[in-house]
PDB file of C-alpha atoms in Angstrom:
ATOM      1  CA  UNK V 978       0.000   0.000   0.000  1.00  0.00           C
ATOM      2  CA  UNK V 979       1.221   3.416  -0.823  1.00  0.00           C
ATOM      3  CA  UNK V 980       0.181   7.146   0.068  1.00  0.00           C
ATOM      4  CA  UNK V 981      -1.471   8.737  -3.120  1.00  0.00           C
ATOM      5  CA  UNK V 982      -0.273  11.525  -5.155  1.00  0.00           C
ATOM      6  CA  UNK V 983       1.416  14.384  -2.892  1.00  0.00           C
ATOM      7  CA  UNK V 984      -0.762  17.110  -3.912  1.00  0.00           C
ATOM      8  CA  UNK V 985      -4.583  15.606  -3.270  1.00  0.00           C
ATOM      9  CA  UNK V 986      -6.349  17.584  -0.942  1.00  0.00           C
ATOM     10  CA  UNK V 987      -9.126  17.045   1.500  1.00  0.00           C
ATOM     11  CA  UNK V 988     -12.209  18.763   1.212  1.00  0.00           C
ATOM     12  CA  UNK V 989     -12.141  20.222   5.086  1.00  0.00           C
ATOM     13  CA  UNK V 990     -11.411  24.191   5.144  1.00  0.00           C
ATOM     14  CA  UNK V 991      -7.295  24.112   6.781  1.00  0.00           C
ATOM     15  CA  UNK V 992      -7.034  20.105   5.849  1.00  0.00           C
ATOM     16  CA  UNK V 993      -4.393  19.176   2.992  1.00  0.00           C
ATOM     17  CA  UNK V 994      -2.664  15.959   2.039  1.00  0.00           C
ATOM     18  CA  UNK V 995      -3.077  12.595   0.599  1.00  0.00           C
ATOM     19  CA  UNK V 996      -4.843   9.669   0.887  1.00  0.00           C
ATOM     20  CA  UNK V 997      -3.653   6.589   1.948  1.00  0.00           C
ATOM     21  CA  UNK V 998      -4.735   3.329   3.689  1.00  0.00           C
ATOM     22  CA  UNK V 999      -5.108   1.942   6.832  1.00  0.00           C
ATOM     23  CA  UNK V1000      -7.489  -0.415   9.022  1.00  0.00           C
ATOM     24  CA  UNK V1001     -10.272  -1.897  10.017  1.00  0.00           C
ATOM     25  CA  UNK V1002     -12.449  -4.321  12.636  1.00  0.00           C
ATOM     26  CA  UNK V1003     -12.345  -6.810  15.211  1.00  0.00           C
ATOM     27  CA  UNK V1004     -13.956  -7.528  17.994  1.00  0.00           C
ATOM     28  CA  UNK V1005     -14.172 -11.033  19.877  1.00  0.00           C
ATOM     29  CA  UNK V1006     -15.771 -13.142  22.606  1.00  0.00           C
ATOM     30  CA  UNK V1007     -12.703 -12.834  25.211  1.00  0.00           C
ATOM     31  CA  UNK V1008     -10.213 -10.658  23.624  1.00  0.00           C
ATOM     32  CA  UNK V1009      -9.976  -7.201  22.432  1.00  0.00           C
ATOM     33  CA  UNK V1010     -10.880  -6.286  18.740  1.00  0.00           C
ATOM     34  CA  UNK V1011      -7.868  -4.669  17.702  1.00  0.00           C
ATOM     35  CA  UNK V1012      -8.584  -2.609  14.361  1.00  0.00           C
ATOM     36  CA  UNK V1013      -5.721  -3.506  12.279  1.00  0.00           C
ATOM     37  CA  UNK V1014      -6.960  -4.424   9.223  1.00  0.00           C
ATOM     38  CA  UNK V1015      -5.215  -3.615   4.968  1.00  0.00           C
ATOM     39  CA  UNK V1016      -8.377  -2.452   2.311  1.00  0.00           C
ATOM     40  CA  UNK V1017      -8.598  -5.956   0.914  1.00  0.00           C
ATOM     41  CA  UNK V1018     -10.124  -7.171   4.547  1.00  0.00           C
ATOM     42  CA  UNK V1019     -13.228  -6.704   3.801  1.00  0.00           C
ATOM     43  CA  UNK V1020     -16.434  -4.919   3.723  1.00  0.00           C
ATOM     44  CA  UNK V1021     -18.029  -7.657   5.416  1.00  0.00           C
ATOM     45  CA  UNK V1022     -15.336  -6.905   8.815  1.00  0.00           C
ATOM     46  CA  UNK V1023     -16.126  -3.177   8.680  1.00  0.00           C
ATOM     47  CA  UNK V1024     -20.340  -4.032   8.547  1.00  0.00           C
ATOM     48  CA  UNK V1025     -19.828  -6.195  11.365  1.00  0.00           C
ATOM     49  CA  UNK V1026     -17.534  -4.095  13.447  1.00  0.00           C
ATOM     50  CA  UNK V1027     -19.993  -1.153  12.797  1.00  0.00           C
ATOM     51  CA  UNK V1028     -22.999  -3.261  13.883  1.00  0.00           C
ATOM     52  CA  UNK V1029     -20.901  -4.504  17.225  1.00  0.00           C
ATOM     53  CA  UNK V1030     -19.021  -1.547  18.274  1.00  0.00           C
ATOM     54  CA  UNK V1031     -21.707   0.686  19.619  1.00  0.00           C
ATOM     55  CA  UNK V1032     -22.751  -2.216  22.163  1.00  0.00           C
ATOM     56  CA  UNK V1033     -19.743  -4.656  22.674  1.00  0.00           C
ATOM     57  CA  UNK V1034     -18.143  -4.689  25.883  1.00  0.00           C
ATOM     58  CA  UNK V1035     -14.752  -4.192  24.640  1.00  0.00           C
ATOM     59  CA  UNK V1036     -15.621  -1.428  22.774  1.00  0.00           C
ATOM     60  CA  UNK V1037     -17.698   0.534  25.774  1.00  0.00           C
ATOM     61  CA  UNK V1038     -14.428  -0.415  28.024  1.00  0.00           C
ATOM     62  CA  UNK V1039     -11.948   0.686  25.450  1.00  0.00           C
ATOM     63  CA  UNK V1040     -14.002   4.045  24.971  1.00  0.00           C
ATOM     64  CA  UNK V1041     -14.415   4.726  28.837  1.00  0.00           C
ATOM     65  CA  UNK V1042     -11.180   4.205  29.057  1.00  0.00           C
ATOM     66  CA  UNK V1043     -10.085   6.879  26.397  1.00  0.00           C
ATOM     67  CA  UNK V1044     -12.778   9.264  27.714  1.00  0.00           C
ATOM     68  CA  UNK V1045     -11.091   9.053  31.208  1.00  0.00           C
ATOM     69  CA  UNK V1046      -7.814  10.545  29.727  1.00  0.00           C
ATOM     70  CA  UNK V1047      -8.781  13.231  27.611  1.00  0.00           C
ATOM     71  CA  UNK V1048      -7.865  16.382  29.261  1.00  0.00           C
ATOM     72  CA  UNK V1049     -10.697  18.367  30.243  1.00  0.00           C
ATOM     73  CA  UNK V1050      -8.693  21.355  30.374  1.00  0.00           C
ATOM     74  CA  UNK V1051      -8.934  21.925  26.757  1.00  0.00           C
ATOM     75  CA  UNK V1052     -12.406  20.948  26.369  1.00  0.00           C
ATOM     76  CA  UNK V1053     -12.788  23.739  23.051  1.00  0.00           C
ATOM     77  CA  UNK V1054      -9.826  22.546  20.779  1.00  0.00           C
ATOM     78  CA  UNK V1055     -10.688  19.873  18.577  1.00  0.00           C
ATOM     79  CA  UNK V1056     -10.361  16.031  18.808  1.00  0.00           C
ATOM     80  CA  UNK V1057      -8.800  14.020  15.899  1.00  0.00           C
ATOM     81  CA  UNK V1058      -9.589  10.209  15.983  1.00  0.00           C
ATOM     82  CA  UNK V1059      -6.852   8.909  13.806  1.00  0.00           C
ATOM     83  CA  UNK V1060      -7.694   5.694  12.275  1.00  0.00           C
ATOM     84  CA  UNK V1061     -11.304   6.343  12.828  1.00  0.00           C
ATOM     85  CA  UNK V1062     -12.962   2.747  11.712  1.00  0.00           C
ATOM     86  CA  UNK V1063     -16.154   2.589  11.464  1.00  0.00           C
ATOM     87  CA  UNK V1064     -16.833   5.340  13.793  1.00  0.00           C
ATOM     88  CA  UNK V1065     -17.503   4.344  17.074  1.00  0.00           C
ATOM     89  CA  UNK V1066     -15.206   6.481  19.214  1.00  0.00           C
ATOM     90  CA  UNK V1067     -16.560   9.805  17.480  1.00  0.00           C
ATOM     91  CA  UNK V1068     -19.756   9.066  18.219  1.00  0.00           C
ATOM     92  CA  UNK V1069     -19.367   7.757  22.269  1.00  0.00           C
ATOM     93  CA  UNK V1070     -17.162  11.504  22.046  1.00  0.00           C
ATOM     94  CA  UNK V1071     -19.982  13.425  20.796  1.00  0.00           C
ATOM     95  CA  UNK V1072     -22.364  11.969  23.381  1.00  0.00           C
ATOM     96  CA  UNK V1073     -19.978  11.991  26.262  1.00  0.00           C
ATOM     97  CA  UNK V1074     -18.098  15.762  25.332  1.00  0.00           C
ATOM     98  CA  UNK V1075     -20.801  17.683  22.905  1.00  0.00           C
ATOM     99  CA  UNK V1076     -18.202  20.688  23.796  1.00  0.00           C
ATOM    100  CA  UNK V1077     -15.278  19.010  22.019  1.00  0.00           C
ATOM    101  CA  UNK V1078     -14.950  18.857  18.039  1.00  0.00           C
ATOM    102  CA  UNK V1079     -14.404  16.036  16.842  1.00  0.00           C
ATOM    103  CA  UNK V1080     -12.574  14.740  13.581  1.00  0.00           C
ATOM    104  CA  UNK V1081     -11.895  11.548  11.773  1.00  0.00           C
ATOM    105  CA  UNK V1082      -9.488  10.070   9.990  1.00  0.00           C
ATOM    106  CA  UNK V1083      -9.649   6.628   7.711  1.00  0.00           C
ATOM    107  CA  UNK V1084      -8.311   5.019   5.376  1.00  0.00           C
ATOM    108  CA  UNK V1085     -11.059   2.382   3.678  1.00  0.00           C
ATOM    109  CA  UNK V1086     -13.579   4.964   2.467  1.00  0.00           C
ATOM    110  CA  UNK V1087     -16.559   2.731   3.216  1.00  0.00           C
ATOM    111  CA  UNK V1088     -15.370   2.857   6.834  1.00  0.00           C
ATOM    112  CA  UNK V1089     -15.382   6.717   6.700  1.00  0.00           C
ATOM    113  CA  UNK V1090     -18.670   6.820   4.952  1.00  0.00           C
ATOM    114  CA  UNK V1091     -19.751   4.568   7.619  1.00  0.00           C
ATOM    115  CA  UNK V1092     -18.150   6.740  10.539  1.00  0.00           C
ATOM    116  CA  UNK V1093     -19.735   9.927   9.254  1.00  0.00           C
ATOM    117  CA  UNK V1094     -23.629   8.438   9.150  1.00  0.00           C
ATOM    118  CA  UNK V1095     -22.667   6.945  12.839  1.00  0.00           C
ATOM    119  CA  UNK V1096     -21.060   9.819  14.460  1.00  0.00           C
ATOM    120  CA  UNK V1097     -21.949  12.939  12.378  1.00  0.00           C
ATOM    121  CA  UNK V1098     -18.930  14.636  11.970  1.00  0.00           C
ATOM    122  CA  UNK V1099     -16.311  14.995   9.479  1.00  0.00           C
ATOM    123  CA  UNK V1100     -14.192  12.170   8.322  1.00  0.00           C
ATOM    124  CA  UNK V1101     -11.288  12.298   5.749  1.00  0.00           C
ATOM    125  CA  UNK V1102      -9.854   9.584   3.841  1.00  0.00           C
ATOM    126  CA  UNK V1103      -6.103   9.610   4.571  1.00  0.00           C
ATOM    127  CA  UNK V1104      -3.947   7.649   5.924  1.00  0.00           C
ATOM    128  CA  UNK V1105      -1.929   8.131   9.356  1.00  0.00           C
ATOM    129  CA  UNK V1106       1.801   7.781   7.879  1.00  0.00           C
ATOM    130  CA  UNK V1107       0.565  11.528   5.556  1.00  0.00           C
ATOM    131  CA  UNK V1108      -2.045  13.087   7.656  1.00  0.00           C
ATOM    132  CA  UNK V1109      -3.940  15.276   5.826  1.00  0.00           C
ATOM    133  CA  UNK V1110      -4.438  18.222   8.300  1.00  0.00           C
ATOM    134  CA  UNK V1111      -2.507  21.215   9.089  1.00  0.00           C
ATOM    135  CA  UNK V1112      -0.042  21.427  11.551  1.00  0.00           C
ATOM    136  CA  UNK V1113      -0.862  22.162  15.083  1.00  0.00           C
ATOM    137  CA  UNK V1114      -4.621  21.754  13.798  1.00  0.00           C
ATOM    138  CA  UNK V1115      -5.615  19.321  17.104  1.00  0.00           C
ATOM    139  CA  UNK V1116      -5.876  19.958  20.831  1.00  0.00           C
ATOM    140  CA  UNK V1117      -5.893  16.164  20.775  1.00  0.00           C
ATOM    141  CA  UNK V1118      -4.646  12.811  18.605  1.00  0.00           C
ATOM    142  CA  UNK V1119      -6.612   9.919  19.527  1.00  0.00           C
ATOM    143  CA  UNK V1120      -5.435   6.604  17.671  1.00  0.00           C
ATOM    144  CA  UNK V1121      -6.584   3.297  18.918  1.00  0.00           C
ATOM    145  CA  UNK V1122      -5.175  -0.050  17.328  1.00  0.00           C
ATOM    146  CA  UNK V1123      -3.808   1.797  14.608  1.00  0.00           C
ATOM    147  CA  UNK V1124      -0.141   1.404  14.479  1.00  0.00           C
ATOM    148  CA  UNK V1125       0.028  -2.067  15.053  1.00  0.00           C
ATOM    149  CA  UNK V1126      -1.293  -2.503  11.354  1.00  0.00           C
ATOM    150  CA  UNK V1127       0.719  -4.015   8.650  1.00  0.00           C
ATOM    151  CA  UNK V1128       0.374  -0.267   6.410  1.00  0.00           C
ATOM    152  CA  UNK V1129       1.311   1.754   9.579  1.00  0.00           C
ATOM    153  CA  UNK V1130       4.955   2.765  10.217  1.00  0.00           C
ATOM    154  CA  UNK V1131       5.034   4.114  13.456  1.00  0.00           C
ATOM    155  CA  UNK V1132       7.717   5.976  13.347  1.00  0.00           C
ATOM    156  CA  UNK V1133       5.979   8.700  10.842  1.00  0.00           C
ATOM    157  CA  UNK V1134       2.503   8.011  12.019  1.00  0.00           C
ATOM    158  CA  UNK V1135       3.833   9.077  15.579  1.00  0.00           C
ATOM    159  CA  UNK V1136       5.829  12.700  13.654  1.00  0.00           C
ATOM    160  CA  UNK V1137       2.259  13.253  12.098  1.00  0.00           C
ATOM    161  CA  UNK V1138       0.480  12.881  15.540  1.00  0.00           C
ATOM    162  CA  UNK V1139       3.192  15.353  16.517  1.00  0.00           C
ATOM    163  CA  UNK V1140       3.023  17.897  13.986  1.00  0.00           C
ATOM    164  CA  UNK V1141      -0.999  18.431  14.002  1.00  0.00           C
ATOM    165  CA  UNK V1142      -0.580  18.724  17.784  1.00  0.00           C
ATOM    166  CA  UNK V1143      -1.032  22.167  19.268  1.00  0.00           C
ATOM    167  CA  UNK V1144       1.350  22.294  21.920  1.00  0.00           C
ATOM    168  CA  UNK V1145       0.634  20.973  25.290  1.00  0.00           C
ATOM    169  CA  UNK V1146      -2.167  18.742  23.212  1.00  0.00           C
ATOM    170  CA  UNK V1147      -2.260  14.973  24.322  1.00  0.00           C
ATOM    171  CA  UNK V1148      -1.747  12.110  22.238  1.00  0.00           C
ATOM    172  CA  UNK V1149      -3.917   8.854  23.371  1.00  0.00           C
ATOM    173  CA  UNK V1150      -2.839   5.231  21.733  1.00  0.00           C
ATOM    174  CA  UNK V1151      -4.061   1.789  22.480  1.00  0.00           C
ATOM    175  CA  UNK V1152      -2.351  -0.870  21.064  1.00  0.00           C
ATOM    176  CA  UNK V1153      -2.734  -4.773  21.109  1.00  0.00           C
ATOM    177  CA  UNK V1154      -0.350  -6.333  23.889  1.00  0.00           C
ATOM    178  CA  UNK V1155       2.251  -8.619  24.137  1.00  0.00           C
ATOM    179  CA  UNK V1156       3.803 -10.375  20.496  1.00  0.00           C
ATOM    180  CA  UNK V1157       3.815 -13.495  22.322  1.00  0.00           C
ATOM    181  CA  UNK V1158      -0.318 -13.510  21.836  1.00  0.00           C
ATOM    182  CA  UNK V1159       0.350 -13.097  18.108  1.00  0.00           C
ATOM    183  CA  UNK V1160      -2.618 -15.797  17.147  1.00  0.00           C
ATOM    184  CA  UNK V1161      -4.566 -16.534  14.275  1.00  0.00           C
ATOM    185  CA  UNK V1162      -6.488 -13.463  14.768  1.00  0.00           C
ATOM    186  CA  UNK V1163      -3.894 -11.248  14.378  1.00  0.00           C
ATOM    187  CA  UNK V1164      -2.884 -12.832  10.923  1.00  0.00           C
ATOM    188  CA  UNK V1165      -6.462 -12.385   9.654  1.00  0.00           C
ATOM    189  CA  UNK V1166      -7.143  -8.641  10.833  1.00  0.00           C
ATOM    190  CA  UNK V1167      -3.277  -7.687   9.469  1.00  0.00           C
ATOM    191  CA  UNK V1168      -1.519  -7.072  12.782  1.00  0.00           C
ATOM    192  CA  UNK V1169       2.265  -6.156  11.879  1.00  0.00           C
ATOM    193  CA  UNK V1170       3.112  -6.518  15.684  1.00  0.00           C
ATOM    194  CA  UNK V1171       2.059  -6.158  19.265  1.00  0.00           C
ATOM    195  CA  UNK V1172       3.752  -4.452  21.548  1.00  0.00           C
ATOM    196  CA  UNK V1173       4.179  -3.780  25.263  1.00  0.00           C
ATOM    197  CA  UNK V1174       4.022  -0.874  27.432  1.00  0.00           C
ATOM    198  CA  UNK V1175       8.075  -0.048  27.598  1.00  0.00           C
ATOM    199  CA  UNK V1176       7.801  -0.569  23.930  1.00  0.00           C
ATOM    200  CA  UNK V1177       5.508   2.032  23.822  1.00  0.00           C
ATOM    201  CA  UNK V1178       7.250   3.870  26.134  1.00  0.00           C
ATOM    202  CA  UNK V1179      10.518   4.097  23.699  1.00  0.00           C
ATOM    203  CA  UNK V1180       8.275   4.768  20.551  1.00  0.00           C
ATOM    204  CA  UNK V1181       6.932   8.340  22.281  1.00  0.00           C
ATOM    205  CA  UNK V1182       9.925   9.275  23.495  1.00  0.00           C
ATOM    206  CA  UNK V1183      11.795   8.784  20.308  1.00  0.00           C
ATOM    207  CA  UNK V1184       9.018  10.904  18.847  1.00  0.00           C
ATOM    208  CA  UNK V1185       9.462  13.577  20.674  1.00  0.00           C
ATOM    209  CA  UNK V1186       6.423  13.223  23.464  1.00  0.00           C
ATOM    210  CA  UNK V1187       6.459  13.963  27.022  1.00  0.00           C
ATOM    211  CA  UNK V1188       4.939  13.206  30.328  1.00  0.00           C
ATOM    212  CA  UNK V1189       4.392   9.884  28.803  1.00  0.00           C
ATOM    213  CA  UNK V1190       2.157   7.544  30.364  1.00  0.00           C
ATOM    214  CA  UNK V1191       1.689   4.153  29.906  1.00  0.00           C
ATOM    215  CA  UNK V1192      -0.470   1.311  31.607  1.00  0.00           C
ATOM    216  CA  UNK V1193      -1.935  -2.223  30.086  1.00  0.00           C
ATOM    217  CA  UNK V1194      -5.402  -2.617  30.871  1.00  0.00           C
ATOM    218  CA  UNK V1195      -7.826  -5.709  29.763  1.00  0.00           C
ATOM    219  CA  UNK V1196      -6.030  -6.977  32.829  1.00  0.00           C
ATOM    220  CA  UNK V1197      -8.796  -9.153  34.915  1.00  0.00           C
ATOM    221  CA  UNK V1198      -9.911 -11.347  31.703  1.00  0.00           C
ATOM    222  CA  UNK V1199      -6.209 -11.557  30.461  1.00  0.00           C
ATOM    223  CA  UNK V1200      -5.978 -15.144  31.627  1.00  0.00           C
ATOM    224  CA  UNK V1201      -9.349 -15.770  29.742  1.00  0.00           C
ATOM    225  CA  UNK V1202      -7.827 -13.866  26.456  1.00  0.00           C
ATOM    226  CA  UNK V1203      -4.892 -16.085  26.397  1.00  0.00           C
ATOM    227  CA  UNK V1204      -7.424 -18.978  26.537  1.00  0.00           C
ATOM    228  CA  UNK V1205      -9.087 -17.817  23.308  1.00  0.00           C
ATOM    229  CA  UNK V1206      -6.141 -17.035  21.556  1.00  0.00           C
ATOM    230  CA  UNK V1207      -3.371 -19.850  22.451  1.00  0.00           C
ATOM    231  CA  UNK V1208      -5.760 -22.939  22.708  1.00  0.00           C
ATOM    232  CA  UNK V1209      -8.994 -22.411  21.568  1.00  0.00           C
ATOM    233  CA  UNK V1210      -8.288 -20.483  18.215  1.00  0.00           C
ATOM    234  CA  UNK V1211      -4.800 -21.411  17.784  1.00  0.00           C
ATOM    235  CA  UNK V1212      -5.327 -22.916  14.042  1.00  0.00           C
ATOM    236  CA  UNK V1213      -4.211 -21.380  11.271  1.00  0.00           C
ATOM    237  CA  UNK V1214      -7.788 -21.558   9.640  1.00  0.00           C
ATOM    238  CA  UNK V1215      -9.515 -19.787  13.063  1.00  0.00           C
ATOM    239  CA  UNK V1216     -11.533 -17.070  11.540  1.00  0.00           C
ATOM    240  CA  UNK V1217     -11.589 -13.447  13.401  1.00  0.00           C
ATOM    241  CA  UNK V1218     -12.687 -12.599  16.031  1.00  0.00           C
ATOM    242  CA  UNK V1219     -15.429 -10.408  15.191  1.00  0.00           C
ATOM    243  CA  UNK V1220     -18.419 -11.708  17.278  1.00  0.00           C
ATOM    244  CA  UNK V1221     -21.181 -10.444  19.749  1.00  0.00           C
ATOM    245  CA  UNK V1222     -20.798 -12.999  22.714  1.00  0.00           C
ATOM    246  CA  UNK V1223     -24.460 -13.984  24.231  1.00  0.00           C
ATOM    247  CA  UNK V1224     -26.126 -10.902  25.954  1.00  0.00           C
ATOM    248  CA  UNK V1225     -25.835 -12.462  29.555  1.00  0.00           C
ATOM    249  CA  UNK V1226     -21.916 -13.050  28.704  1.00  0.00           C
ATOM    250  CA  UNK V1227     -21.520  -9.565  26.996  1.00  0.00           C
ATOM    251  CA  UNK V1228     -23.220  -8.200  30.325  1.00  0.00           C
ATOM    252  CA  UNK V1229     -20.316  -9.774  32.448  1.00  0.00           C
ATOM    253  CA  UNK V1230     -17.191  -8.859  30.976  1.00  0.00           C
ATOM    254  CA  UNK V1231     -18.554  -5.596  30.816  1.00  0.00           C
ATOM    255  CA  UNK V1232     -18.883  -5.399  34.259  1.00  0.00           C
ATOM    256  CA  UNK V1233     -15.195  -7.447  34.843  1.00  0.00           C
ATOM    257  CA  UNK V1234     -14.189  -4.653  32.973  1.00  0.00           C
ATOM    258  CA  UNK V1235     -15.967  -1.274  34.783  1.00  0.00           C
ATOM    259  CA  UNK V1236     -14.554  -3.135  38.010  1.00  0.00           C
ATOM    260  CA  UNK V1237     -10.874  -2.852  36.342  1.00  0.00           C
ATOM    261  CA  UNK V1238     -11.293   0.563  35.717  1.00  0.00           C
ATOM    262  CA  UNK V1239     -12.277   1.624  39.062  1.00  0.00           C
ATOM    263  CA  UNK V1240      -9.275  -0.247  40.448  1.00  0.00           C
ATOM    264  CA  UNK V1241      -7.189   1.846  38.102  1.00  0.00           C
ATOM    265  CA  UNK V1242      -8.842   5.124  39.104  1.00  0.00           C
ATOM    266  CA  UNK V1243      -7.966   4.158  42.793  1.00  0.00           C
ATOM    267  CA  UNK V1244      -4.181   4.040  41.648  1.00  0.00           C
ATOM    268  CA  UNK V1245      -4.154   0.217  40.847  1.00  0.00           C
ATOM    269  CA  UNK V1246      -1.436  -0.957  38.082  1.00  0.00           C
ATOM    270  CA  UNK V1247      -1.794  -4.115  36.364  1.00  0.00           C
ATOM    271  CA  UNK V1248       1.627  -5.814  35.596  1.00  0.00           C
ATOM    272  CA  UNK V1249       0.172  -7.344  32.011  1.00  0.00           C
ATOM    273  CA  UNK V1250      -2.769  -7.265  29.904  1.00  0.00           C
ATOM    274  CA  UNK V1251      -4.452  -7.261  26.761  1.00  0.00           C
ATOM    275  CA  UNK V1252      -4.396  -4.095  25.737  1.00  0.00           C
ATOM    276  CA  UNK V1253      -1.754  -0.845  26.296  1.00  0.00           C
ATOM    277  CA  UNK V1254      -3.274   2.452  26.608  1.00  0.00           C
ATOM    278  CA  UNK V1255      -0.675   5.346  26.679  1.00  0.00           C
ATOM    279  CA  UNK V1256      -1.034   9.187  26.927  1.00  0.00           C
ATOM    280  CA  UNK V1257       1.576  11.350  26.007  1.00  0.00           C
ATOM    281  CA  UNK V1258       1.658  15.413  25.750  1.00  0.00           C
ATOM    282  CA  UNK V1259       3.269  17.406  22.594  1.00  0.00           C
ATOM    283  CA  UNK V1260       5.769  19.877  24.186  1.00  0.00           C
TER     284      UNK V1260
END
């Protein structure tokens, strides 16, 4: 995959750049639906990641999360969601912060169709390694299970998160944990790599970021992800994980996971988990 011609523009007032790809879906019974997908995966993962996202557990944890860390100190500056999907996050930001602007950015233009109907707000096609916004354009990146994808290079996504930061605007990531969980699932939704939270760490530093934050989370039903992902989908021909569990089941990890977060809010750190969520502030 390659960025498109240098010069094509996005129709958004300041916004210029190219267009280039990026990901997609994946949600699943016991582990977290990282969205790492390439174009060629498939309408049929975007539908069904639109259709789970708004009501999933992981998604409402992964959002709650991300909600917790934006800083409500500079509730007026604009939010860009960078690597947007099908949506979801713009729309649980418009519900939860109607004060904050909010942006997206995607790659697979049915995705960004999709995230405009869901959320209402403006989406560009582009890809996070070219940005298509102007610098210091953002009081906030937000990119979640982007730059673990197979078309992402971190290294420039991370100097485009930079540049379209104001400064003193906060970058939030989550990325899939751990390359030992590499699994079926992450060959199927294009996951180049996972990572952990030192990883991270080094990446945002490198980049330029401080006050740099990072924590894993998805901690309480790690044992259970490992489960799904090392025994009980461990063939080559396991499909996705892109599923709604049963209601009742849905109902408890949820709540496995709203306990986890109030442990963390007390000052609790989790040593591993499925997920890394980091924060990180342009200076």
């Amino acid at each position: 995959m390659q960025d498109a011609a240098p010069g094509a523009k996005v129709n958004a007032g300041r916004f210029l750049r190219a267009r280039v790809p990026r990901s997609g879906p994946g949600p699943a019974l016991l582990s977290p639906p990282h969205r790492c997908r390439t174009r060629a995966v498939e309408a049929v993962e975007y539908q069904l990641m639109d259709e789970a996202e708004d009501g999933l557990w992981w998604y409402r944890a992964l959002h709650a999360r991300v909600l917790d860390v934006l800083d409500p100190r500079r509730a007026g500056e604009p939010v860009l969601d960078a690597g947007c999907g099908t949506g979801g996050f713009l729309m649980r930001l418009r519900q939860a912060r109607p004060d904050r602007r909010a942006v997206g950015l995607e790659f697979n233009p049915e995705a960004a169709a999709r995230a405009r109907a869901k959320a209402g707000v403006h989406v560009a096609v582009g890809s996070v390694n070219a940005v298509p916004f102007a610098d210091s354009a953002f009081g906030g990146v937000v990119s979640l299970d982007v730059l673990c994808h197979t078309a992402a290079e971190p290294d420039r996504a991370l100097a485009e998160f930079r540049r379209v930061l104001r400064p003193g605007g906060l970058l939030v990531l989550n990325l899939p944990a751990f390359q030992w969980l590499y699994s079926a699932h992450d060959i199927r939704v294009h996951t180049k790599q996972r990572f952990t939270a030192e990883g991270v760490r080094a990446l945002l530093a490198a980049a330029g970021f401080s006050e740099i934050r990072t924590r894993y989370w998805n901690s309480l039903l790690f044992p259970l992800m490992v489960l799904q992902r090392k025994v009980l989908a461990r063939g080559g021909d396991s499909p996705s994980d892109v599923s709604l569990p049963p209601p009742w089941l849905n109902r408890s990890l949820h709540a496995a996971t709203g306990l986890e977060r109030r442990a963390a809010a007390a000052g609790l750190r989790f040593p591993a988990g499925g997920s890394v969520l980091a924060t990180a502030v342009r200076a």
